């Protein structure tokens, strides 16, 4: 059984036993649990999107994986205009994918505010439960603090992975673009 499911089961069982204490009550527990689950679900969706993007990257034939910049320049010079149009389209697509991945990195990073808010909320919940002398609820809230901190680290890592993948596509595009400009400057321009 996953840590998340165990934590959820403990939290649900504890939330039904929580006595009315200032902020250590069922409604607050339910609200925090719903926020936690919603944030985790979004993170899982972003992870799926990243894995799809990475799989696509790994399955593509990218020039930067197989050729040096000098070899790409030779491709621009050597082959007919039709191939040059394909290279230009490939370059433009790589720039577009790079930009889309960079935007996704930003979207993922916006979840950090929510996870920090969850950490603070669970810490506050733990304090209120402790003051209310509810040790099981205090312990459960403390586990949620740890879970939210872990989620924040995972979100930060995932955002970085999107940026790294974006950089790979950007490098692909800039290598082709540089090769095209070197070809153009040698008088064989497009």
PDB file of N, CA, C and O in Angstrom, residues 3-31:
ATOM      1  N   UNK A   3       2.352   5.088   0.489  1.00  0.00           N
ATOM      2  CA  UNK A   3       2.401   6.000   1.626  1.00  0.00           C
ATOM      3  C   UNK A   3       1.200   6.935   1.603  1.00  0.00           C
ATOM      4  O   UNK A   3       0.591   7.198   2.635  1.00  0.00           O
ATOM      5  N   UNK A   4       0.839   7.407   0.431  1.00  0.00           N
ATOM      6  CA  UNK A   4      -0.279   8.346   0.297  1.00  0.00           C
ATOM      7  C   UNK A   4      -1.585   7.706   0.759  1.00  0.00           C
ATOM      8  O   UNK A   4      -2.365   8.323   1.475  1.00  0.00           O
ATOM      9  N   UNK A   5      -1.816   6.452   0.371  1.00  0.00           N
ATOM     10  CA  UNK A   5      -3.060   5.773   0.759  1.00  0.00           C
ATOM     11  C   UNK A   5      -3.078   5.535   2.261  1.00  0.00           C
ATOM     12  O   UNK A   5      -4.092   5.754   2.929  1.00  0.00           O
ATOM     13  N   UNK A   6      -1.937   5.092   2.833  1.00  0.00           N
ATOM     14  CA  UNK A   6      -1.863   4.876   4.280  1.00  0.00           C
ATOM     15  C   UNK A   6      -2.129   6.170   5.023  1.00  0.00           C
ATOM     16  O   UNK A   6      -2.865   6.201   6.006  1.00  0.00           O
ATOM     17  N   UNK A   7      -1.500   7.240   4.555  1.00  0.00           N
ATOM     18  CA  UNK A   7      -1.661   8.531   5.201  1.00  0.00           C
ATOM     19  C   UNK A   7      -3.109   8.994   5.107  1.00  0.00           C
ATOM     20  O   UNK A   7      -3.664   9.510   6.083  1.00  0.00           O
ATOM     21  N   UNK A   8      -3.732   8.767   3.976  1.00  0.00           N
ATOM     22  CA  UNK A   8      -5.123   9.144   3.786  1.00  0.00           C
ATOM     23  C   UNK A   8      -6.023   8.350   4.716  1.00  0.00           C
ATOM     24  O   UNK A   8      -6.921   8.911   5.345  1.00  0.00           O
ATOM     25  N   UNK A   9      -5.764   7.041   4.833  1.00  0.00           N
ATOM     26  CA  UNK A   9      -6.585   6.196   5.711  1.00  0.00           C
ATOM     27  C   UNK A   9      -6.454   6.639   7.164  1.00  0.00           C
ATOM     28  O   UNK A   9      -7.448   6.740   7.884  1.00  0.00           O
ATOM     29  N   UNK A  10      -5.240   6.915   7.603  1.00  0.00           N
ATOM     30  CA  UNK A  10      -5.017   7.386   8.973  1.00  0.00           C
ATOM     31  C   UNK A  10      -5.726   8.717   9.183  1.00  0.00           C
ATOM     32  O   UNK A  10      -6.396   8.928  10.187  1.00  0.00           O
ATOM     33  N   UNK A  11      -5.608   9.601   8.208  1.00  0.00           N
ATOM     34  CA  UNK A  11      -6.209  10.925   8.331  1.00  0.00           C
ATOM     35  C   UNK A  11      -7.721  10.860   8.378  1.00  0.00           C
ATOM     36  O   UNK A  11      -8.354  11.569   9.158  1.00  0.00           O
ATOM     37  N   UNK A  12      -8.292  10.019   7.557  1.00  0.00           N
ATOM     38  CA  UNK A  12      -9.752   9.900   7.547  1.00  0.00           C
ATOM     39  C   UNK A  12     -10.243   9.326   8.870  1.00  0.00           C
ATOM     40  O   UNK A  12     -11.197   9.826   9.451  1.00  0.00           O
ATOM     41  N   UNK A  13      -9.565   8.286   9.348  1.00  0.00           N
ATOM     42  CA  UNK A  13      -9.996   7.702  10.616  1.00  0.00           C
ATOM     43  C   UNK A  13      -9.821   8.690  11.756  1.00  0.00           C
ATOM     44  O   UNK A  13     -10.650   8.761  12.654  1.00  0.00           O
ATOM     45  N   UNK A  14      -8.735   9.463  11.718  1.00  0.00           N
ATOM     46  CA  UNK A  14      -8.531  10.449  12.774  1.00  0.00           C
ATOM     47  C   UNK A  14      -9.511  11.601  12.657  1.00  0.00           C
ATOM     48  O   UNK A  14      -9.975  12.120  13.665  1.00  0.00           O
ATOM     49  N   UNK A  15      -9.825  11.978  11.427  1.00  0.00           N
ATOM     50  CA  UNK A  15     -10.710  13.124  11.256  1.00  0.00           C
ATOM     51  C   UNK A  15     -12.106  12.831  11.783  1.00  0.00           C
ATOM     52  O   UNK A  15     -12.794  13.735  12.246  1.00  0.00           O
ATOM     53  N   UNK A  16     -12.519  11.587  11.764  1.00  0.00           N
ATOM     54  CA  UNK A  16     -13.839  11.259  12.296  1.00  0.00           C
ATOM     55  C   UNK A  16     -13.850  11.280  13.814  1.00  0.00           C
ATOM     56  O   UNK A  16     -14.900  11.439  14.419  1.00  0.00           O
ATOM     57  N   UNK A  17     -12.657  11.140  14.422  1.00  0.00           N
ATOM     58  CA  UNK A  17     -12.558  11.142  15.874  1.00  0.00           C
ATOM     59  C   UNK A  17     -12.163  12.491  16.456  1.00  0.00           C
ATOM     60  O   UNK A  17     -12.068  12.631  17.665  1.00  0.00           O
ATOM     61  N   UNK A  18     -11.918  13.452  15.596  1.00  0.00           N
ATOM     62  CA  UNK A  18     -11.460  14.747  16.080  1.00  0.00           C
ATOM     63  C   UNK A  18     -12.596  15.441  16.813  1.00  0.00           C
ATOM     64  O   UNK A  18     -13.698  15.567  16.301  1.00  0.00           O
ATOM     65  N   UNK A  19     -12.298  15.855  18.025  1.00  0.00           N
ATOM     66  CA  UNK A  19     -13.269  16.621  18.795  1.00  0.00           C
ATOM     67  C   UNK A  19     -13.203  18.065  18.349  1.00  0.00           C
ATOM     68  O   UNK A  19     -12.230  18.511  17.757  1.00  0.00           O
ATOM     69  N   UNK A  20     -14.211  18.797  18.672  1.00  0.00           N
ATOM     70  CA  UNK A  20     -14.219  20.200  18.280  1.00  0.00           C
ATOM     71  C   UNK A  20     -13.157  20.965  19.060  1.00  0.00           C
ATOM     72  O   UNK A  20     -13.266  21.155  20.256  1.00  0.00           O
ATOM     73  N   UNK A  21     -12.134  21.361  18.354  1.00  0.00           N
ATOM     74  CA  UNK A  21     -11.079  22.198  18.909  1.00  0.00           C
ATOM     75  C   UNK A  21     -10.911  23.335  17.923  1.00  0.00           C
ATOM     76  O   UNK A  21     -11.186  23.168  16.737  1.00  0.00           O
ATOM     77  N   UNK A  22     -10.412  24.443  18.338  1.00  0.00           N
ATOM     78  CA  UNK A  22     -10.419  25.655  17.527  1.00  0.00           C
ATOM     79  C   UNK A  22     -10.169  25.385  16.043  1.00  0.00           C
ATOM     80  O   UNK A  22     -11.035  25.618  15.211  1.00  0.00           O
ATOM     81  N   UNK A  23      -8.990  24.909  15.648  1.00  0.00           N
ATOM     82  CA  UNK A  23      -8.715  24.613  14.239  1.00  0.00           C
ATOM     83  C   UNK A  23      -8.485  23.132  14.027  1.00  0.00           C
ATOM     84  O   UNK A  23      -8.197  22.712  12.937  1.00  0.00           O
ATOM     85  N   UNK A  24      -8.562  22.364  15.044  1.00  0.00           N
ATOM     86  CA  UNK A  24      -8.340  20.925  14.950  1.00  0.00           C
ATOM     87  C   UNK A  24      -9.710  20.263  14.920  1.00  0.00           C
ATOM     88  O   UNK A  24     -10.123  19.596  15.870  1.00  0.00           O
ATOM     89  N   UNK A  25     -10.439  20.487  13.825  1.00  0.00           N
ATOM     90  CA  UNK A  25     -11.794  19.933  13.712  1.00  0.00           C
ATOM     91  C   UNK A  25     -11.974  19.239  12.365  1.00  0.00           C
ATOM     92  O   UNK A  25     -11.128  19.346  11.476  1.00  0.00           O
ATOM     93  N   UNK A  26     -13.086  18.526  12.250  1.00  0.00           N
ATOM     94  CA  UNK A  26     -13.330  17.724  11.040  1.00  0.00           C
ATOM     95  C   UNK A  26     -13.354  18.572   9.774  1.00  0.00           C
ATOM     96  O   UNK A  26     -12.811  18.180   8.751  1.00  0.00           O
ATOM     97  N   UNK A  27     -13.996  19.717   9.835  1.00  0.00           N
ATOM     98  CA  UNK A  27     -14.115  20.543   8.636  1.00  0.00           C
ATOM     99  C   UNK A  27     -12.746  21.013   8.149  1.00  0.00           C
ATOM    100  O   UNK A  27     -12.447  20.975   6.950  1.00  0.00           O
ATOM    101  N   UNK A  28     -11.900  21.436   9.075  1.00  0.00           N
ATOM    102  CA  UNK A  28     -10.561  21.882   8.697  1.00  0.00           C
ATOM    103  C   UNK A  28      -9.746  20.718   8.145  1.00  0.00           C
ATOM    104  O   UNK A  28      -9.034  20.859   7.147  1.00  0.00           O
ATOM    105  N   UNK A  29      -9.856  19.551   8.786  1.00  0.00           N
ATOM    106  CA  UNK A  29      -9.162  18.359   8.284  1.00  0.00           C
ATOM    107  C   UNK A  29      -9.594  18.052   6.855  1.00  0.00           C
ATOM    108  O   UNK A  29      -8.776  17.807   5.982  1.00  0.00           O
ATOM    109  N   UNK A  30     -10.910  18.036   6.657  1.00  0.00           N
ATOM    110  CA  UNK A  30     -11.458  17.702   5.331  1.00  0.00           C
ATOM    111  C   UNK A  30     -10.965  18.693   4.282  1.00  0.00           C
ATOM    112  O   UNK A  30     -10.563  18.313   3.191  1.00  0.00           O
ATOM    113  N   UNK A  31     -10.977  19.964   4.626  1.00  0.00           N
ATOM    114  CA  UNK A  31     -10.521  20.992   3.694  1.00  0.00           C
ATOM    115  C   UNK A  31      -9.048  20.793   3.334  1.00  0.00           C
ATOM    116  O   UNK A  31      -8.672  20.820   2.154  1.00  0.00           O
TER     117      UNK A  31
END
